[in-house]
PDB file of C-alpha atoms in Angstrom:
ATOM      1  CA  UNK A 344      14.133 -22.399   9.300  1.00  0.00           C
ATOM      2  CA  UNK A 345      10.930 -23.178   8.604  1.00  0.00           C
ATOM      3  CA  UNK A 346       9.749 -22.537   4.702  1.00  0.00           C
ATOM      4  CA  UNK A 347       6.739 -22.926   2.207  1.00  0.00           C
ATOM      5  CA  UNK A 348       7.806 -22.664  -1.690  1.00  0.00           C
ATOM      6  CA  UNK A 349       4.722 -21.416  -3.916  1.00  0.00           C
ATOM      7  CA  UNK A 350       4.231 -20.183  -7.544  1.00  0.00           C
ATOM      8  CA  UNK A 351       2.417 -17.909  -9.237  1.00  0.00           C
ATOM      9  CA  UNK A 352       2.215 -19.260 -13.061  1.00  0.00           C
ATOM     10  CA  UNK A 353       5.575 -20.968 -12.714  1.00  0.00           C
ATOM     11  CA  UNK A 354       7.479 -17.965 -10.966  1.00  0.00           C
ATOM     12  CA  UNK A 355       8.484 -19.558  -7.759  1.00  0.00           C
ATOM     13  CA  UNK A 356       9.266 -18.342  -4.406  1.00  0.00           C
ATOM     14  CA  UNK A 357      10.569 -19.193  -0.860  1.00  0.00           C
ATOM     15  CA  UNK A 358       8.634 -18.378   1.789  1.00  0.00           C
ATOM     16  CA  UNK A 359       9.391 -17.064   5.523  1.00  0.00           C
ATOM     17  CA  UNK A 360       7.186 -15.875   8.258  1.00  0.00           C
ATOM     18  CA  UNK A 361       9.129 -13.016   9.582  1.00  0.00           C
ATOM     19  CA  UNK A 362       6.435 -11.626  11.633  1.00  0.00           C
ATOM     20  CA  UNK A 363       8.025 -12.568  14.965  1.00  0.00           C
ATOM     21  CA  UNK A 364      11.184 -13.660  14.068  1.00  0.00           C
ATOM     22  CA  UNK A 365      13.781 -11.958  10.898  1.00  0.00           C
ATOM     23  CA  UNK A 366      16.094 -13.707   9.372  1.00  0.00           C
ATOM     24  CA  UNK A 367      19.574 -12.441   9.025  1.00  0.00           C
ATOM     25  CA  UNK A 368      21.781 -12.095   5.991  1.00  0.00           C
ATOM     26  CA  UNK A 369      18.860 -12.634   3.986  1.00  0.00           C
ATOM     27  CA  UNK A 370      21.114 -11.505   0.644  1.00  0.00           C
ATOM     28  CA  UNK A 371      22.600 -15.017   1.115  1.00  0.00           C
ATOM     29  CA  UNK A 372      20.322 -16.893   2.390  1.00  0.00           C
ATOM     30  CA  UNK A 373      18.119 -16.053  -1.068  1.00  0.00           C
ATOM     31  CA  UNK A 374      21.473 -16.952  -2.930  1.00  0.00           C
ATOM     32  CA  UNK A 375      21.895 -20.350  -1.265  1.00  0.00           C
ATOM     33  CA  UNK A 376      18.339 -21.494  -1.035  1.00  0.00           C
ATOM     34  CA  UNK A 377      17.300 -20.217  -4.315  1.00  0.00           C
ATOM     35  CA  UNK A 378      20.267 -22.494  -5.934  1.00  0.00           C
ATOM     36  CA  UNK A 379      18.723 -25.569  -7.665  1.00  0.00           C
ATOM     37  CA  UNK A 380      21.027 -28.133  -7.236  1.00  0.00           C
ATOM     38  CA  UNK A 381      22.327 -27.292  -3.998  1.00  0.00           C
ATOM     39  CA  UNK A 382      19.426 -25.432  -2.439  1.00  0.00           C
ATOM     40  CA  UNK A 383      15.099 -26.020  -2.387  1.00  0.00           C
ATOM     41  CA  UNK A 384      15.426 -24.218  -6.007  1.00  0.00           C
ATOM     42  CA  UNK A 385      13.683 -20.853  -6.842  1.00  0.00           C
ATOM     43  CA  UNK A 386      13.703 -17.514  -8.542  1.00  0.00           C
ATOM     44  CA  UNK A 387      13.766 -15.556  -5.262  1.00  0.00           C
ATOM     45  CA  UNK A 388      12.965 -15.527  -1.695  1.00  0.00           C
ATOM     46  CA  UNK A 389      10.324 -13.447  -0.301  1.00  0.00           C
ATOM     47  CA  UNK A 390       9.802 -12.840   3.302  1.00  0.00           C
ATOM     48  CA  UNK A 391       6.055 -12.014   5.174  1.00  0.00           C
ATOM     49  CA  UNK A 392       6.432  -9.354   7.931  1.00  0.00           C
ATOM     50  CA  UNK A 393       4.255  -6.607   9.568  1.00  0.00           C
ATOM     51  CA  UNK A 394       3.675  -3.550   7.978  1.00  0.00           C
ATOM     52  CA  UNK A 395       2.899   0.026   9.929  1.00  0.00           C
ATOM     53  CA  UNK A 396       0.652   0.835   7.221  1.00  0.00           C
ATOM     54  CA  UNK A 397      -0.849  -1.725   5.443  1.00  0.00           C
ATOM     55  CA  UNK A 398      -2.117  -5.276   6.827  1.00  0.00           C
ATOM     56  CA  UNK A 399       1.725  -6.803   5.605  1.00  0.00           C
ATOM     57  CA  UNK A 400       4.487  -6.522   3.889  1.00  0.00           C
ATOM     58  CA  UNK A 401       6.048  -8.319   1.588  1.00  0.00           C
ATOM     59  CA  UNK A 402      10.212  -8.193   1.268  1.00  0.00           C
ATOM     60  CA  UNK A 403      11.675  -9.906  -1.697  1.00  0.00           C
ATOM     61  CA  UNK A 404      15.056 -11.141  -2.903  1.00  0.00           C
ATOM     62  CA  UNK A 405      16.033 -12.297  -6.410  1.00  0.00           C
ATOM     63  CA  UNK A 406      17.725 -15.352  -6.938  1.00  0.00           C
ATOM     64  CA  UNK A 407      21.372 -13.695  -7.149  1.00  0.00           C
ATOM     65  CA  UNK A 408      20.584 -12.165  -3.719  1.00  0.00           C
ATOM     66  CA  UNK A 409      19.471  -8.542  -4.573  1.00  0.00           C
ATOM     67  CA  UNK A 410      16.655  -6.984  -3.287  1.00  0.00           C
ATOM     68  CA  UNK A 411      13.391  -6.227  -5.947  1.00  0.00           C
ATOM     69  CA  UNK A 412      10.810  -3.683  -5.559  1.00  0.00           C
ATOM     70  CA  UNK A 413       8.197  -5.624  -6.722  1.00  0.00           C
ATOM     71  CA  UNK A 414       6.612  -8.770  -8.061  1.00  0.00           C
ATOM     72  CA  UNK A 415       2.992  -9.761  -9.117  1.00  0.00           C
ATOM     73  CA  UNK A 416       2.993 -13.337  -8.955  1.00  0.00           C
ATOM     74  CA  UNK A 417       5.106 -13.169  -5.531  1.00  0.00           C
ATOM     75  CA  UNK A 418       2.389 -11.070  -4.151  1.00  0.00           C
ATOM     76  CA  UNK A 419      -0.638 -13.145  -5.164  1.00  0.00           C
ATOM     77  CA  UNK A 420       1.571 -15.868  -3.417  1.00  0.00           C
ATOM     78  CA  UNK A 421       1.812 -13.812  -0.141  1.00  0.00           C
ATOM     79  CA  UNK A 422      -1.700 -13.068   0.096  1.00  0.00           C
ATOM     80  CA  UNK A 423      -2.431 -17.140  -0.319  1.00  0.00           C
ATOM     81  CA  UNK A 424      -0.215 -17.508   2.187  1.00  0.00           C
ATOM     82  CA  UNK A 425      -1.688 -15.257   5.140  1.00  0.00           C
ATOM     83  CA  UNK A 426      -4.393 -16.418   4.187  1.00  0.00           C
ATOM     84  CA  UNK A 427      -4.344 -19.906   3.933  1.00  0.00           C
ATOM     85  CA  UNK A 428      -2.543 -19.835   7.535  1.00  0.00           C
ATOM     86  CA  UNK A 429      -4.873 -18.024   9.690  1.00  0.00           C
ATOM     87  CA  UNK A 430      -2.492 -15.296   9.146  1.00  0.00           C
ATOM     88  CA  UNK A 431      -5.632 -12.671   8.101  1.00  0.00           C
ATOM     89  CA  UNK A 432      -9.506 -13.652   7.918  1.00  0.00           C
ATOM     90  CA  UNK A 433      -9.728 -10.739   5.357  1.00  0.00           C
ATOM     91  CA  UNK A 434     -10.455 -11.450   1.398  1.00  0.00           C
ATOM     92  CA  UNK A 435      -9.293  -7.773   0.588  1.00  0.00           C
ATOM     93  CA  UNK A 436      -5.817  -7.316   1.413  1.00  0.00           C
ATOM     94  CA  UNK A 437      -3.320  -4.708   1.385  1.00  0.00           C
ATOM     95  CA  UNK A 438       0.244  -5.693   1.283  1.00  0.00           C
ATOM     96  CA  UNK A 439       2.796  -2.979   1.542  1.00  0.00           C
ATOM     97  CA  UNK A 440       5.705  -3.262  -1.295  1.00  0.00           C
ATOM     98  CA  UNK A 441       9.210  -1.544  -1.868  1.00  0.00           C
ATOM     99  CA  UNK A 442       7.107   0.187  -4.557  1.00  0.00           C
ATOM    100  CA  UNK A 443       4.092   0.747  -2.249  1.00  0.00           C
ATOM    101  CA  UNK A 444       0.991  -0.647  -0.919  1.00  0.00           C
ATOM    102  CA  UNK A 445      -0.628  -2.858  -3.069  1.00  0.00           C
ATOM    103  CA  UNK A 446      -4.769  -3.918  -2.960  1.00  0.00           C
ATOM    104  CA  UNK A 447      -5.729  -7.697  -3.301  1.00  0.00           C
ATOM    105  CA  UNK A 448      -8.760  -9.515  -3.656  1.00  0.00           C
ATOM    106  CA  UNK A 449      -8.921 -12.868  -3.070  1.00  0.00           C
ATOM    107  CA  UNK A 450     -10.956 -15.905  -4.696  1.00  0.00           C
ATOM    108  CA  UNK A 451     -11.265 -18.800  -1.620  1.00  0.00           C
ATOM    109  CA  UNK A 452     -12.158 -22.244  -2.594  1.00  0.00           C
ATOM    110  CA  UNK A 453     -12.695 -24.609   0.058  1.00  0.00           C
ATOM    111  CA  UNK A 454     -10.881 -22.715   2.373  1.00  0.00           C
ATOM    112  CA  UNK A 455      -7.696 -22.349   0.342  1.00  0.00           C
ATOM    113  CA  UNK A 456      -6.926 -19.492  -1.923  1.00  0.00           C
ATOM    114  CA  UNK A 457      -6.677 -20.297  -5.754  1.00  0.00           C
ATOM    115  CA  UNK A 458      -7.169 -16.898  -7.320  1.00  0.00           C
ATOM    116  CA  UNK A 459      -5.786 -13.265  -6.480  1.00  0.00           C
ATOM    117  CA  UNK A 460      -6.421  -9.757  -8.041  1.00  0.00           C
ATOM    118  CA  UNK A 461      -3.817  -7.144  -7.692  1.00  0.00           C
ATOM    119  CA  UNK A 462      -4.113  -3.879  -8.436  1.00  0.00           C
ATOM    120  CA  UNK A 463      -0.921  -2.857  -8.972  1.00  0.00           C
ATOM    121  CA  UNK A 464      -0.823   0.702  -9.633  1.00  0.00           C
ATOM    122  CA  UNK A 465      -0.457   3.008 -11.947  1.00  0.00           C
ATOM    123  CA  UNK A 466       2.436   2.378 -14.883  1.00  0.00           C
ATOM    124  CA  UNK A 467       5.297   4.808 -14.722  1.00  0.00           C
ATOM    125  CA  UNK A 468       5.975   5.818 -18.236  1.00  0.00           C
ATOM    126  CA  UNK A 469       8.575   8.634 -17.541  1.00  0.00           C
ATOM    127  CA  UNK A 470      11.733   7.979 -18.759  1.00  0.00           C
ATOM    128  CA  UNK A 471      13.847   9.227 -15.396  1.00  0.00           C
ATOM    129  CA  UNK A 472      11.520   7.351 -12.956  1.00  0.00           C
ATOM    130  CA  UNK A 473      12.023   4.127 -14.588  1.00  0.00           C
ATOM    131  CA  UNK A 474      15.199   4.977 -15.182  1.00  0.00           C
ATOM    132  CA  UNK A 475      16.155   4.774 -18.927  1.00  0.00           C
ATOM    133  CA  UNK A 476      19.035   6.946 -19.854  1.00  0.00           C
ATOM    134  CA  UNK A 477      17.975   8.960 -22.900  1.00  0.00           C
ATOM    135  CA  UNK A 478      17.437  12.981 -23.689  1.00  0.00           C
ATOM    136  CA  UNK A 479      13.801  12.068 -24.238  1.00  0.00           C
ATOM    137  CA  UNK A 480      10.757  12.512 -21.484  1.00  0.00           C
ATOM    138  CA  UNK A 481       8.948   8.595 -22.484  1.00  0.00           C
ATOM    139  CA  UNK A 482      10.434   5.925 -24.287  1.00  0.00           C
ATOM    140  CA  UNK A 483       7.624   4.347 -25.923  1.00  0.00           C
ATOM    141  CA  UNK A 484       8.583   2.749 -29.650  1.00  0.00           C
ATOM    142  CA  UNK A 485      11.536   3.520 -29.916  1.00  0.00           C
ATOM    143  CA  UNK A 486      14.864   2.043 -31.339  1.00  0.00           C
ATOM    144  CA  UNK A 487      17.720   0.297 -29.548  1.00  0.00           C
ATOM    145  CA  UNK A 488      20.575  -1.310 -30.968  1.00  0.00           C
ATOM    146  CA  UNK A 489      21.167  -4.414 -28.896  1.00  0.00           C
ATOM    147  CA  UNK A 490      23.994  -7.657 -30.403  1.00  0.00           C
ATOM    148  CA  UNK A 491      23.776  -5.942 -33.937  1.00  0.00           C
ATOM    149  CA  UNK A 492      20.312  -6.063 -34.334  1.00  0.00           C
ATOM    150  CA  UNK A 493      17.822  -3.043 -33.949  1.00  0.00           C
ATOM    151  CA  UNK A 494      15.040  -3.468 -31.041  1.00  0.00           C
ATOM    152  CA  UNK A 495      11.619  -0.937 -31.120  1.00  0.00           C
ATOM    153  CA  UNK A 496      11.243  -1.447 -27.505  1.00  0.00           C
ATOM    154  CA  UNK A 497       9.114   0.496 -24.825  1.00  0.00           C
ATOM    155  CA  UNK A 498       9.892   1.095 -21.431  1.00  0.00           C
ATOM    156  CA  UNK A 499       7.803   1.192 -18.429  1.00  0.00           C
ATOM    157  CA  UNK A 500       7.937   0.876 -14.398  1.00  0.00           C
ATOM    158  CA  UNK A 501       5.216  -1.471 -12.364  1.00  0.00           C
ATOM    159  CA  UNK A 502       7.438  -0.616  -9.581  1.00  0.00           C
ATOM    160  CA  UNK A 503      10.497  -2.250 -11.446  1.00  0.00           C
ATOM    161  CA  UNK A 504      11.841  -1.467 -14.761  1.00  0.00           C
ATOM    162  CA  UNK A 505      10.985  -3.189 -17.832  1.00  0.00           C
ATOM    163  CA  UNK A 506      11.793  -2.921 -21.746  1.00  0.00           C
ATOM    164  CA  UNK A 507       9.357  -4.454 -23.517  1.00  0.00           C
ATOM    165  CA  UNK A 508      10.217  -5.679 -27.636  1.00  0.00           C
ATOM    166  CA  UNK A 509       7.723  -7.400 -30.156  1.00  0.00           C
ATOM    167  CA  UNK A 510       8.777 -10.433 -31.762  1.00  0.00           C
ATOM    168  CA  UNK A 511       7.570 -12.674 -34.115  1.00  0.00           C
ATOM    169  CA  UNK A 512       7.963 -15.925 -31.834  1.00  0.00           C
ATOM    170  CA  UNK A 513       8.499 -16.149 -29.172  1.00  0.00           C
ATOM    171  CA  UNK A 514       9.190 -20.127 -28.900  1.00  0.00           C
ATOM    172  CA  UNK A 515      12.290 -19.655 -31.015  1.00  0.00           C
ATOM    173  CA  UNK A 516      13.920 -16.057 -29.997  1.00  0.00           C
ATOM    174  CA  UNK A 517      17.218 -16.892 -28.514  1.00  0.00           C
ATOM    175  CA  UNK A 518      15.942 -15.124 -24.689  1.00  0.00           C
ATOM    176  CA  UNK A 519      19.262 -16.264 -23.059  1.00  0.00           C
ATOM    177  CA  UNK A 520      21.612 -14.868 -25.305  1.00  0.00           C
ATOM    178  CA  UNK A 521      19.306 -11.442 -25.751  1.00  0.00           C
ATOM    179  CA  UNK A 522      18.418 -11.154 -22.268  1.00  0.00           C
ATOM    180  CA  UNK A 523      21.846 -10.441 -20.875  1.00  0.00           C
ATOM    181  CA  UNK A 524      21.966  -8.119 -23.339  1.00  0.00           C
ATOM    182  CA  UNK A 525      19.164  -6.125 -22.609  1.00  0.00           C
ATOM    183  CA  UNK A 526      19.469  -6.606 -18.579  1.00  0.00           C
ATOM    184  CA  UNK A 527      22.949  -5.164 -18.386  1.00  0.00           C
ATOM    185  CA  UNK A 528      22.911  -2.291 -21.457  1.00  0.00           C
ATOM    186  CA  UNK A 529      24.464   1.130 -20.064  1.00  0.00           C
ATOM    187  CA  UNK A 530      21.123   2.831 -20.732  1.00  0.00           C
ATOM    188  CA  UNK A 531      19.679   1.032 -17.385  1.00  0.00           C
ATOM    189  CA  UNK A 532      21.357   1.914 -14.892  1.00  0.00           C
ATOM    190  CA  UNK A 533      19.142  -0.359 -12.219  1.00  0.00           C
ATOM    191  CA  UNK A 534      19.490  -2.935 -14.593  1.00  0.00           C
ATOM    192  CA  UNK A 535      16.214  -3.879 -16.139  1.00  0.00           C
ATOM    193  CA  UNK A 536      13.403  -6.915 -16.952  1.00  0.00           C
ATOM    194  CA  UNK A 537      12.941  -7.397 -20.691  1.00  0.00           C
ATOM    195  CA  UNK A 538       9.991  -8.930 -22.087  1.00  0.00           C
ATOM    196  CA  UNK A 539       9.918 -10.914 -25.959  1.00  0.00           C
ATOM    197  CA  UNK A 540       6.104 -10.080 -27.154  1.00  0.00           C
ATOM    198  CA  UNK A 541       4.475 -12.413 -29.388  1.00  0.00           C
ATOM    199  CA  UNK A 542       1.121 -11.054 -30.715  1.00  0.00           C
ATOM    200  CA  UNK A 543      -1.634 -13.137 -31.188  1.00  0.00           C
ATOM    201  CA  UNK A 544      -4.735 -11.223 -31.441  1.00  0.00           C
ATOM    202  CA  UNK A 545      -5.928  -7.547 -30.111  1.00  0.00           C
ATOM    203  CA  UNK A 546      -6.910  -9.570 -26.754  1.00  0.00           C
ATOM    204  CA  UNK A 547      -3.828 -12.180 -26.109  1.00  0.00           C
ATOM    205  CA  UNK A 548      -0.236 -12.176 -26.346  1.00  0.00           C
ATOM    206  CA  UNK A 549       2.429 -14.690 -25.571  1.00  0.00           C
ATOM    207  CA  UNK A 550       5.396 -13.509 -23.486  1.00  0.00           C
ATOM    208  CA  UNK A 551       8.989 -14.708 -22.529  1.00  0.00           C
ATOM    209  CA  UNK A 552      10.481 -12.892 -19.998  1.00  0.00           C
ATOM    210  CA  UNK A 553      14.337 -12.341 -18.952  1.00  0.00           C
ATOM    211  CA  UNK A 554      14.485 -10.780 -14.981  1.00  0.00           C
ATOM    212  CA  UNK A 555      17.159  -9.170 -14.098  1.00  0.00           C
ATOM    213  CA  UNK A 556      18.554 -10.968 -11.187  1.00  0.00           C
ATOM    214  CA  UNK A 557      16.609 -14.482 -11.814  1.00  0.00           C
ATOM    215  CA  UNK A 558      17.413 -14.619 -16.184  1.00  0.00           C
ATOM    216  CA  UNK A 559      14.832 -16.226 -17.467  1.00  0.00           C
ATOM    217  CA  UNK A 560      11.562 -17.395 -15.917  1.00  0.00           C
ATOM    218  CA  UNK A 561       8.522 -19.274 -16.521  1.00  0.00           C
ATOM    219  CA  UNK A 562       6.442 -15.856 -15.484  1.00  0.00           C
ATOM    220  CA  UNK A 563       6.459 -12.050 -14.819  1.00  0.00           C
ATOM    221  CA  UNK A 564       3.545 -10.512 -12.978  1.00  0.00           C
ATOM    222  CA  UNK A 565       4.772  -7.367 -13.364  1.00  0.00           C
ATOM    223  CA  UNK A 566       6.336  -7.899 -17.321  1.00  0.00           C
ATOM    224  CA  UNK A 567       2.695  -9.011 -18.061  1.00  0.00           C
ATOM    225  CA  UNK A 568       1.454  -5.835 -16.438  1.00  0.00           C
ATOM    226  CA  UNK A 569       4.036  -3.800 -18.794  1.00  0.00           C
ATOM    227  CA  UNK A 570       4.024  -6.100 -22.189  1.00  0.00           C
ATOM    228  CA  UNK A 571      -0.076  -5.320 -21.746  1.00  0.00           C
ATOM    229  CA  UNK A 572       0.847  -1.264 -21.052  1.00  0.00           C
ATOM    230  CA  UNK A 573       3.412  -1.030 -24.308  1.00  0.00           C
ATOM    231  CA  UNK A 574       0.963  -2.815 -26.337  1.00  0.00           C
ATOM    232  CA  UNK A 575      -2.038  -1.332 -25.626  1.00  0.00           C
ATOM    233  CA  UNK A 576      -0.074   2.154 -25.793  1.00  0.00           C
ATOM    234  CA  UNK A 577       1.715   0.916 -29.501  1.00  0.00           C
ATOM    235  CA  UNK A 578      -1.660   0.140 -31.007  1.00  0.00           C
ATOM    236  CA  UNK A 579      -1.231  -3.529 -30.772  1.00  0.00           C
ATOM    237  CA  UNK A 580      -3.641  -4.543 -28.576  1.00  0.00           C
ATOM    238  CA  UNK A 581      -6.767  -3.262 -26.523  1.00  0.00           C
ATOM    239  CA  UNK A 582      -6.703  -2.926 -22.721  1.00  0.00           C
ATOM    240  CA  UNK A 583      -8.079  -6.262 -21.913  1.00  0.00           C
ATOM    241  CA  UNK A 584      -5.501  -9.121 -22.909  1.00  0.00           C
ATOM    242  CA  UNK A 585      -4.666 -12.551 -21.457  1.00  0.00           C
ATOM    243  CA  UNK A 586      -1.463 -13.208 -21.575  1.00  0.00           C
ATOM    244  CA  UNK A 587       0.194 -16.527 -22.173  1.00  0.00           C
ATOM    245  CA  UNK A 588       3.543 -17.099 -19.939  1.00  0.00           C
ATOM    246  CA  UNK A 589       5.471 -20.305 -20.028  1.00  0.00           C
ATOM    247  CA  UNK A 590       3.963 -21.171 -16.556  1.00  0.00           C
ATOM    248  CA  UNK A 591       0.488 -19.986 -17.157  1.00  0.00           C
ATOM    249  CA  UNK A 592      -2.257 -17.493 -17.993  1.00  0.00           C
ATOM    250  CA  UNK A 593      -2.869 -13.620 -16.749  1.00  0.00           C
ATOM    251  CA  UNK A 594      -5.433 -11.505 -17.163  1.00  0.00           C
ATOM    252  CA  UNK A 595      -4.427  -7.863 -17.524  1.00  0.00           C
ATOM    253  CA  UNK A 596      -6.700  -4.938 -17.704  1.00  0.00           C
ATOM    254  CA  UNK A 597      -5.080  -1.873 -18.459  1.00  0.00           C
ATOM    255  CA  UNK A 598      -7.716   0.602 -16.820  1.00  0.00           C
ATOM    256  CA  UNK A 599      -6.516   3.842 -18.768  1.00  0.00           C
ATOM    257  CA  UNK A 600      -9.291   6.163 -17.073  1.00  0.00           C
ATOM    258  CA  UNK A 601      -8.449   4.944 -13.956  1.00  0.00           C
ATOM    259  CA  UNK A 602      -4.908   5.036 -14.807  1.00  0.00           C
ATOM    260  CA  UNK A 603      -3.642   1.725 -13.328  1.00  0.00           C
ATOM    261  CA  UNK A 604      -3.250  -1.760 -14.154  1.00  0.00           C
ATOM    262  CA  UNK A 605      -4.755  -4.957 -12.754  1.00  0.00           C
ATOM    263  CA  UNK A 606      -3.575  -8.306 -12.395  1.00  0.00           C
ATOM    264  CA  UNK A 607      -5.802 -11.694 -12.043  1.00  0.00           C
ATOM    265  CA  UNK A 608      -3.912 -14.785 -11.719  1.00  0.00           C
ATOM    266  CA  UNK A 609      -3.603 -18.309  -9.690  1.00  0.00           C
ATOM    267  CA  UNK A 610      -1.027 -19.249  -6.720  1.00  0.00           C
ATOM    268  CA  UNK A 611      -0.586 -22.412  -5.854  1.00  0.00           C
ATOM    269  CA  UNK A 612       1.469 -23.756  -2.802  1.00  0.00           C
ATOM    270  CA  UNK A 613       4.240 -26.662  -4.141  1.00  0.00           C
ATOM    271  CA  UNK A 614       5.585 -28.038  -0.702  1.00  0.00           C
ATOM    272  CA  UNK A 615       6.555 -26.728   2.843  1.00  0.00           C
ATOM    273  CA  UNK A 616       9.691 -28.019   5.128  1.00  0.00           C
ATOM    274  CA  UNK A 617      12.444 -27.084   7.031  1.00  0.00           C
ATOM    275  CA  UNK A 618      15.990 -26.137   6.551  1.00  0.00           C
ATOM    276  CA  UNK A 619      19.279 -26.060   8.492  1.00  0.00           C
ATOM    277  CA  UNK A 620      21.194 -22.942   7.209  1.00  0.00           C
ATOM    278  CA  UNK A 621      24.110 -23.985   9.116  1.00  0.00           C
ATOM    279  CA  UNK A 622      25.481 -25.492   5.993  1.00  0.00           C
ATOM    280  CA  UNK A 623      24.595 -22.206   4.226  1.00  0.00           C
ATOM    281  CA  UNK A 624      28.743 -21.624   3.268  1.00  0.00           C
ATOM    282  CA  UNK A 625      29.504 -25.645   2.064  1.00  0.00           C
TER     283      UNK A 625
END
């Protein structure tokens, strides 16, 4: 099977062309490929096939196999990839999601793509569409108890669920141990991506991120999209912010007239080869 791996701020992906040809039992094929000692090493797979109503769509699969909804730096990595290979002559895209169709706009540098903008929608702040288990219509600032310790956290959807907590730094908060935590409490019952805050100023936060499915990695499209949200929404911030990942920089702009969020950020490609999956069960 022939791949390309890519990142978006650190987040890394698999790629597959699966617009002639699907892949089967791609649940553990993501599991064994995405392994870093005995796979190519990522947080997911993500696989580039046509789309009946937008010009693709993008199908992606965490590191532990399960299928997500969404992902911003995975999608700024698809639309470098089309791209890039003659896939699509177009700089405004439209890739079709699990959590719908999402526009792009793409920066071209000698022929390559180095910069994508992604709107990605409006943020779901409704408690039941997230889903959050609570008697309450938003959860927005509000206390959770979480390893004896109490958490103002606020939840929203960019297509997949996030809880979003300030901290004071980020560097030193203990993300493995807490992220567990958070990813598997009974109130989520899709599990959920949690995001430790750090603010800097009203225009730039610093952000750890624990996905459910992948623990912790270096970046979040989609948590930046959400950490921006809660903090614009909890006073902290305004609606422009940069936000500084482990892997990277975004820029968010929460466009609250507009009512969506969008996303500017690099991919890069790392390498491309091939792969026998025979050896898949060794």
């Amino acid at each position: 099977m022939r791949f390309t791996k890519m990142h978006g701020c650190g987040n890394d992906y698999i790629y597959v062309n699966c617009l002639q040809k699907i892949i089967s039992q791609p649940e553990q094929v993501s599991r064994h490929l995405s392994d870093r000692h005995r796979g190519i090493g990522s947080d997911g797979m993500i696989l580039i096939c046509p789309s009946g109503r937008a010009d693709f769509r993008m199908v992606m699969y965490n590191a532990d196999g399960s299928e997500g909804s969404m992902c911003g730096n995975g999608i700024r990595c698809a639309a470098k990839y089309v791209y890039d290979k003659g896939l699509t002559r177009k700089k405004q895209l439209s890739i079709e999601t699990k959590a719908g169709i999402r526009q792009l706009e793409l920066t071209v540098n000698g022929g390559k793509v180095s910069l994508v903008k992604v709107d990605m929608g409006a943020p779901v702040l409704e408690a039941s569409a997230i889903p959050v288990i609570t008697d309450r219509d938003t959860f927005i600032d509000r206390s959770v108890r979480i390893c004896g310790r109490e958490y103002r956290i606020t939840c929203v959807s960019m297509g997949n669920p996030h809880a979003v907590t300030i901290v004071e730094d980020t560097a030193s908060f203990p993300v493995a141990k807490i992220g567990p935590l958070f990813e598997h409490h009974p109130m989520f019952p899709d599990r959920v991506n949690t995001e430790f805050v750090q603010i800097i100023n009203q225009n730039e936060i610093k952000m750890r991120v624990w996905e459910r499915g992948s623990a912790e990695t270096l970046a979040c499209g989609t948590g930046a999209c959400a950490s921006v949200v809660a903090c614009a929404l909890g006073g902290y911030t305004k609606d422009q912010v940069r936000v500084h990942l482990g892997g990277g920089d975004l820029d968010i702009f929460y466009d609250r007239r507009a009512d969506t969020v969008r996303m500017t950020g690099p991919a890069v490609t790392v390498f491309e080869g091939e792969i026998d999956l025979a050896g898949m069960n060794e």
